[in-house]
Amino acid sequence: MATPILNNEALNVREQSRDDRILLAGLGRKELADALIEFGIDPKKVRMRSKQIFHWIYNYGVTDWEAMTNIAKPLRKSLSEKFSLERPELIERQVSVDGTRKYLIRMAPGIEVESVFIPAVSKTGALCVSSQVGCTLTCKFCHTGTQKLVRNLTAREIALQVMVARDDLNEWPSSSVERKLTNIVFMGMGEPLYNTEEVAKAVDIICDREGLSFGRRRITLSTSGVVPEIVKAGQQTQAMLAISLHAANDELRTQIMPINKKYPLKDLMAACRAYPGLSNSKRITFEYVMLKGINDSPKHAKQLINLLKGIPAKVNLIPFNPWPGSPYECSDWETIETFADKINAAGYASPIRTPRGRDILAACGQLRSESEKMRASERRKLEHASADTNP
Ligand code: SAH
Ligand code: SF4
């Protein structure tokens, strides 16, 4: 079984490229400056140089040192010998009939990450990024929940998911106006608030005005309800908050989301009320997956309305997306509409989310990488290799 690495300090942020150079893409401003100091750039010029290079990497998306025309040729050459601008390996790219794109990216041996680009009908589009490989929580309706946690992703690995999508959509430079990728949602694999520090660092990189340049209100953190992290994450990121609620009474919620036992609804709602910056223009989104015969009756709708009282909120109703072996069915369309009408009549926007990318298993809750298997097979390969070389 894979050993989970929970502590990001144990990970080397300065990963090596495939040819042993240090990888720069995905690093934050400070790490980039530190790498340049270590390389030997004149300390008086580090600020200026790292600013230039940061801009080339994150505004222009360059992968070739030759493009950095405001850096003298000899310096470019020596930088290119030490540092690589390469992206991680894109193992698979699938495009759904509805235009949704799913990427499977290998960040490191055995660390495979999925992210999904969802174009909207309007001019916006969201990238659903992963914050962990696997998940420690075992929500009954979620495919990721069946995959053990392999490890937390680093800020670099989160930012790289955005860069890979930008490459694929051909949306460099960041400062160009017509971008299809406008929003980032932490709704891929994993629980972002079990990895708050790296997620917050990644948000800083993604929102840097001289770089990828996303507005903080265009970033959404989605959590299953890690109560002690909610306010802190809001302070650190100033991002929008989504709560995966799915049930409005403790008994049912604990049944389908075991985390509710540790952090029951009373505590969860108190943390929501304390979320920084809440207002009518900055509402919390409550996600509610529609499970046939489980949480979809008018009684459940009433409980939900009572629970939300006094919170600037909107409710996203998500038709359940099945996956191989999933234990639930999606509620009937009529039931979902009746539920939506009730919530709406109580004064909360309650859009029904159209499932996207179901044909390529890219819809909410369908992501589950093969990392564990990969790790096992790679380990076997290594074991064979060392057996071959051992006398
Ligand atoms: N761990 C975080 C973010 C990832 S899950 C969280 O739980 O919020 C992203 C969203 O997809 C969550 O609202 C989750 O509850 C929902 N989801 C999970 N499995 C689903 C499924 N099979 N069908 C529809 N939505 C699902
Ligand atoms: Fe983890 Fe979120 Fe899936 Fe629950 S819904 S298992 S918290 S990824």
JSON list of C-alpha atoms in Angstrom, two decimals, residues 48-164:
[
{"chain": "A", "resi": 48, "resn": "MET", "atom": "CA", "xyz": [14.65, 42.84, -10.68]},
{"chain": "A", "resi": 49, "resn": "ARG", "atom": "CA", "xyz": [15.68, 39.52, -12.21]},
{"chain": "A", "resi": 50, "resn": "SER", "atom": "CA", "xyz": [13.10, 37.44, -10.38]},
{"chain": "A", "resi": 51, "resn": "LYS", "atom": "CA", "xyz": [10.41, 39.96, -11.33]},
{"chain": "A", "resi": 52, "resn": "GLN", "atom": "CA", "xyz": [11.41, 39.66, -14.99]},
{"chain": "A", "resi": 53, "resn": "ILE", "atom": "CA", "xyz": [11.53, 35.89, -14.94]},
{"chain": "A", "resi": 54, "resn": "PHE", "atom": "CA", "xyz": [8.28, 35.61, -12.96]},
{"chain": "A", "resi": 55, "resn": "HIS", "atom": "CA", "xyz": [6.57, 37.72, -15.61]},
{"chain": "A", "resi": 56, "resn": "TRP", "atom": "CA", "xyz": [7.94, 35.59, -18.45]},
{"chain": "A", "resi": 57, "resn": "ILE", "atom": "CA", "xyz": [6.86, 32.37, -16.79]},
{"chain": "A", "resi": 58, "resn": "TYR", "atom": "CA", "xyz": [3.43, 33.40, -15.57]},
{"chain": "A", "resi": 59, "resn": "ASN", "atom": "CA", "xyz": [2.31, 36.15, -17.89]},
{"chain": "A", "resi": 60, "resn": "TYR", "atom": "CA", "xyz": [3.77, 34.85, -21.16]},
{"chain": "A", "resi": 61, "resn": "GLY", "atom": "CA", "xyz": [3.88, 31.16, -20.24]},
{"chain": "A", "resi": 62, "resn": "VAL", "atom": "CA", "xyz": [7.27, 30.73, -21.90]},
{"chain": "A", "resi": 63, "resn": "THR", "atom": "CA", "xyz": [8.96, 27.35, -21.78]},
{"chain": "A", "resi": 64, "resn": "ASP", "atom": "CA", "xyz": [12.13, 28.43, -23.57]},
{"chain": "A", "resi": 65, "resn": "TRP", "atom": "CA", "xyz": [14.80, 30.72, -22.11]},
{"chain": "A", "resi": 66, "resn": "GLU", "atom": "CA", "xyz": [15.46, 32.12, -25.57]},
{"chain": "A", "resi": 67, "resn": "ALA", "atom": "CA", "xyz": [12.16, 34.01, -25.41]},
{"chain": "A", "resi": 68, "resn": "MET", "atom": "CA", "xyz": [13.37, 36.16, -22.48]},
{"chain": "A", "resi": 69, "resn": "THR", "atom": "CA", "xyz": [14.67, 38.97, -24.63]},
{"chain": "A", "resi": 70, "resn": "ASN", "atom": "CA", "xyz": [15.23, 41.43, -21.77]},
{"chain": "A", "resi": 71, "resn": "ILE", "atom": "CA", "xyz": [17.86, 39.13, -20.27]},
{"chain": "A", "resi": 72, "resn": "ALA", "atom": "CA", "xyz": [21.30, 39.17, -21.88]},
{"chain": "A", "resi": 73, "resn": "LYS", "atom": "CA", "xyz": [22.19, 36.13, -23.96]},
{"chain": "A", "resi": 74, "resn": "PRO", "atom": "CA", "xyz": [25.11, 34.81, -21.84]},
{"chain": "A", "resi": 75, "resn": "LEU", "atom": "CA", "xyz": [23.01, 34.99, -18.65]},
{"chain": "A", "resi": 76, "resn": "ARG", "atom": "CA", "xyz": [20.11, 33.30, -20.42]},
{"chain": "A", "resi": 77, "resn": "LYS", "atom": "CA", "xyz": [22.44, 30.53, -21.44]},
{"chain": "A", "resi": 78, "resn": "SER", "atom": "CA", "xyz": [23.82, 29.91, -17.96]},
{"chain": "A", "resi": 79, "resn": "LEU", "atom": "CA", "xyz": [20.32, 30.08, -16.42]},
{"chain": "A", "resi": 80, "resn": "SER", "atom": "CA", "xyz": [19.09, 27.54, -18.95]},
{"chain": "A", "resi": 81, "resn": "GLU", "atom": "CA", "xyz": [21.86, 25.15, -17.97]},
{"chain": "A", "resi": 82, "resn": "LYS", "atom": "CA", "xyz": [20.76, 25.20, -14.34]},
{"chain": "A", "resi": 83, "resn": "PHE", "atom": "CA", "xyz": [16.99, 25.71, -14.56]},
{"chain": "A", "resi": 84, "resn": "SER", "atom": "CA", "xyz": [14.26, 24.17, -16.68]},
{"chain": "A", "resi": 85, "resn": "LEU", "atom": "CA", "xyz": [10.93, 25.77, -17.59]},
{"chain": "A", "resi": 86, "resn": "GLU", "atom": "CA", "xyz": [9.36, 22.51, -18.64]},
{"chain": "A", "resi": 87, "resn": "ARG", "atom": "CA", "xyz": [5.84, 21.41, -17.70]},
{"chain": "A", "resi": 88, "resn": "PRO", "atom": "CA", "xyz": [4.96, 18.14, -16.05]},
{"chain": "A", "resi": 89, "resn": "GLU", "atom": "CA", "xyz": [4.07, 15.29, -18.34]},
{"chain": "A", "resi": 90, "resn": "LEU", "atom": "CA", "xyz": [0.50, 15.33, -19.68]},
{"chain": "A", "resi": 91, "resn": "ILE", "atom": "CA", "xyz": [-0.26, 11.62, -19.74]},
{"chain": "A", "resi": 92, "resn": "GLU", "atom": "CA", "xyz": [-3.77, 11.85, -21.07]},
{"chain": "A", "resi": 93, "resn": "ARG", "atom": "CA", "xyz": [-6.11, 14.47, -22.42]},
{"chain": "A", "resi": 94, "resn": "GLN", "atom": "CA", "xyz": [-9.74, 13.61, -23.07]},
{"chain": "A", "resi": 95, "resn": "VAL", "atom": "CA", "xyz": [-12.36, 15.85, -24.63]},
{"chain": "A", "resi": 96, "resn": "SER", "atom": "CA", "xyz": [-16.04, 15.24, -23.90]},
{"chain": "A", "resi": 97, "resn": "VAL", "atom": "CA", "xyz": [-18.83, 15.63, -26.46]},
{"chain": "A", "resi": 98, "resn": "ASP", "atom": "CA", "xyz": [-19.84, 18.75, -24.47]},
{"chain": "A", "resi": 99, "resn": "GLY", "atom": "CA", "xyz": [-16.40, 20.36, -24.72]},
{"chain": "A", "resi": 100, "resn": "THR", "atom": "CA", "xyz": [-15.26, 19.49, -21.19]},
{"chain": "A", "resi": 101, "resn": "ARG", "atom": "CA", "xyz": [-11.56, 18.59, -21.13]},
{"chain": "A", "resi": 102, "resn": "LYS", "atom": "CA", "xyz": [-9.99, 16.24, -18.63]},
{"chain": "A", "resi": 103, "resn": "TYR", "atom": "CA", "xyz": [-6.24, 16.22, -18.05]},
{"chain": "A", "resi": 104, "resn": "LEU", "atom": "CA", "xyz": [-4.24, 13.50, -16.36]},
{"chain": "A", "resi": 105, "resn": "ILE", "atom": "CA", "xyz": [-0.90, 14.97, -15.34]},
{"chain": "A", "resi": 106, "resn": "ARG", "atom": "CA", "xyz": [2.10, 13.15, -13.88]},
{"chain": "A", "resi": 107, "resn": "MET", "atom": "CA", "xyz": [3.67, 15.48, -11.34]},
{"chain": "A", "resi": 108, "resn": "ALA", "atom": "CA", "xyz": [6.24, 12.99, -10.08]},
{"chain": "A", "resi": 109, "resn": "PRO", "atom": "CA", "xyz": [6.65, 9.23, -10.31]},
{"chain": "A", "resi": 110, "resn": "GLY", "atom": "CA", "xyz": [3.39, 7.72, -9.02]},
{"chain": "A", "resi": 111, "resn": "ILE", "atom": "CA", "xyz": [1.80, 11.14, -8.44]},
{"chain": "A", "resi": 112, "resn": "GLU", "atom": "CA", "xyz": [-0.94, 11.47, -11.01]},
{"chain": "A", "resi": 113, "resn": "VAL", "atom": "CA", "xyz": [-3.39, 14.31, -10.85]},
{"chain": "A", "resi": 114, "resn": "GLU", "atom": "CA", "xyz": [-6.63, 15.00, -12.66]},
{"chain": "A", "resi": 115, "resn": "SER", "atom": "CA", "xyz": [-7.99, 18.42, -13.52]},
{"chain": "A", "resi": 116, "resn": "VAL", "atom": "CA", "xyz": [-11.02, 19.31, -15.61]},
{"chain": "A", "resi": 117, "resn": "PHE", "atom": "CA", "xyz": [-11.77, 22.34, -17.76]},
{"chain": "A", "resi": 118, "resn": "ILE", "atom": "CA", "xyz": [-15.47, 23.13, -17.98]},
{"chain": "A", "resi": 119, "resn": "PRO", "atom": "CA", "xyz": [-16.41, 25.76, -20.58]},
{"chain": "A", "resi": 120, "resn": "ALA", "atom": "CA", "xyz": [-19.62, 27.60, -19.77]},
{"chain": "A", "resi": 121, "resn": "VAL", "atom": "CA", "xyz": [-22.20, 28.75, -22.28]},
{"chain": "A", "resi": 122, "resn": "SER", "atom": "CA", "xyz": [-21.40, 32.33, -21.38]},
{"chain": "A", "resi": 123, "resn": "LYS", "atom": "CA", "xyz": [-17.92, 33.77, -21.69]},
{"chain": "A", "resi": 124, "resn": "THR", "atom": "CA", "xyz": [-16.62, 32.06, -18.58]},
{"chain": "A", "resi": 125, "resn": "GLY", "atom": "CA", "xyz": [-14.99, 28.71, -18.02]},
{"chain": "A", "resi": 126, "resn": "ALA", "atom": "CA", "xyz": [-13.74, 26.99, -14.89]},
{"chain": "A", "resi": 127, "resn": "LEU", "atom": "CA", "xyz": [-10.82, 24.74, -14.19]},
{"chain": "A", "resi": 128, "resn": "CYS", "atom": "CA", "xyz": [-11.51, 22.21, -11.50]},
{"chain": "A", "resi": 129, "resn": "VAL", "atom": "CA", "xyz": [-8.18, 21.55, -9.77]},
{"chain": "A", "resi": 130, "resn": "SER", "atom": "CA", "xyz": [-7.08, 18.84, -7.38]},
{"chain": "A", "resi": 131, "resn": "SER", "atom": "CA", "xyz": [-5.46, 19.56, -4.02]},
{"chain": "A", "resi": 132, "resn": "GLN", "atom": "CA", "xyz": [-4.53, 16.01, -3.02]},
{"chain": "A", "resi": 133, "resn": "VAL", "atom": "CA", "xyz": [-4.01, 12.69, -4.75]},
{"chain": "A", "resi": 134, "resn": "GLY", "atom": "CA", "xyz": [-6.84, 10.64, -3.26]},
{"chain": "A", "resi": 135, "resn": "CYS", "atom": "CA", "xyz": [-8.66, 11.71, -0.10]},
{"chain": "A", "resi": 136, "resn": "THR", "atom": "CA", "xyz": [-8.73, 10.65, 3.55]},
{"chain": "A", "resi": 137, "resn": "LEU", "atom": "CA", "xyz": [-12.47, 11.24, 3.79]},
{"chain": "A", "resi": 138, "resn": "THR", "atom": "CA", "xyz": [-14.83, 8.60, 2.60]},
{"chain": "A", "resi": 139, "resn": "CYS", "atom": "CA", "xyz": [-17.99, 10.35, 1.47]},
{"chain": "A", "resi": 140, "resn": "LYS", "atom": "CA", "xyz": [-20.20, 7.51, 0.27]},
{"chain": "A", "resi": 141, "resn": "PHE", "atom": "CA", "xyz": [-21.22, 9.12, -3.03]},
{"chain": "A", "resi": 142, "resn": "CYS", "atom": "CA", "xyz": [-17.74, 10.16, -4.18]},
{"chain": "A", "resi": 143, "resn": "HIS", "atom": "CA", "xyz": [-15.39, 8.16, -6.37]},
{"chain": "A", "resi": 144, "resn": "THR", "atom": "CA", "xyz": [-12.29, 9.97, -5.06]},
{"chain": "A", "resi": 145, "resn": "GLY", "atom": "CA", "xyz": [-13.34, 8.84, -1.58]},
{"chain": "A", "resi": 146, "resn": "THR", "atom": "CA", "xyz": [-12.64, 5.24, -2.61]},
{"chain": "A", "resi": 147, "resn": "GLN", "atom": "CA", "xyz": [-9.00, 6.07, -3.34]},
{"chain": "A", "resi": 148, "resn": "LYS", "atom": "CA", "xyz": [-6.70, 6.21, -0.33]},
{"chain": "A", "resi": 149, "resn": "LEU", "atom": "CA", "xyz": [-4.74, 9.40, 0.13]},
{"chain": "A", "resi": 150, "resn": "VAL", "atom": "CA", "xyz": [-1.40, 9.13, -1.65]},
{"chain": "A", "resi": 151, "resn": "ARG", "atom": "CA", "xyz": [-0.25, 12.60, -0.62]},
{"chain": "A", "resi": 152, "resn": "ASN", "atom": "CA", "xyz": [-1.00, 16.32, -0.50]},
{"chain": "A", "resi": 153, "resn": "LEU", "atom": "CA", "xyz": [-0.09, 18.32, -3.58]},
{"chain": "A", "resi": 154, "resn": "THR", "atom": "CA", "xyz": [2.37, 21.18, -3.27]},
{"chain": "A", "resi": 155, "resn": "ALA", "atom": "CA", "xyz": [1.48, 24.76, -4.24]},
{"chain": "A", "resi": 156, "resn": "ARG", "atom": "CA", "xyz": [3.69, 24.24, -7.27]},
{"chain": "A", "resi": 157, "resn": "GLU", "atom": "CA", "xyz": [1.73, 21.19, -8.37]},
{"chain": "A", "resi": 158, "resn": "ILE", "atom": "CA", "xyz": [-1.55, 23.05, -7.96]},
{"chain": "A", "resi": 159, "resn": "ALA", "atom": "CA", "xyz": [-0.35, 26.10, -9.94]},
{"chain": "A", "resi": 160, "resn": "LEU", "atom": "CA", "xyz": [0.99, 23.79, -12.65]},
{"chain": "A", "resi": 161, "resn": "GLN", "atom": "CA", "xyz": [-2.49, 22.38, -13.25]},
{"chain": "A", "resi": 162, "resn": "VAL", "atom": "CA", "xyz": [-3.57, 25.90, -14.23]},
{"chain": "A", "resi": 163, "resn": "MET", "atom": "CA", "xyz": [-0.53, 26.33, -16.48]},
{"chain": "A", "resi": 164, "resn": "VAL", "atom": "CA", "xyz": [-1.10, 23.02, -18.27]}
]
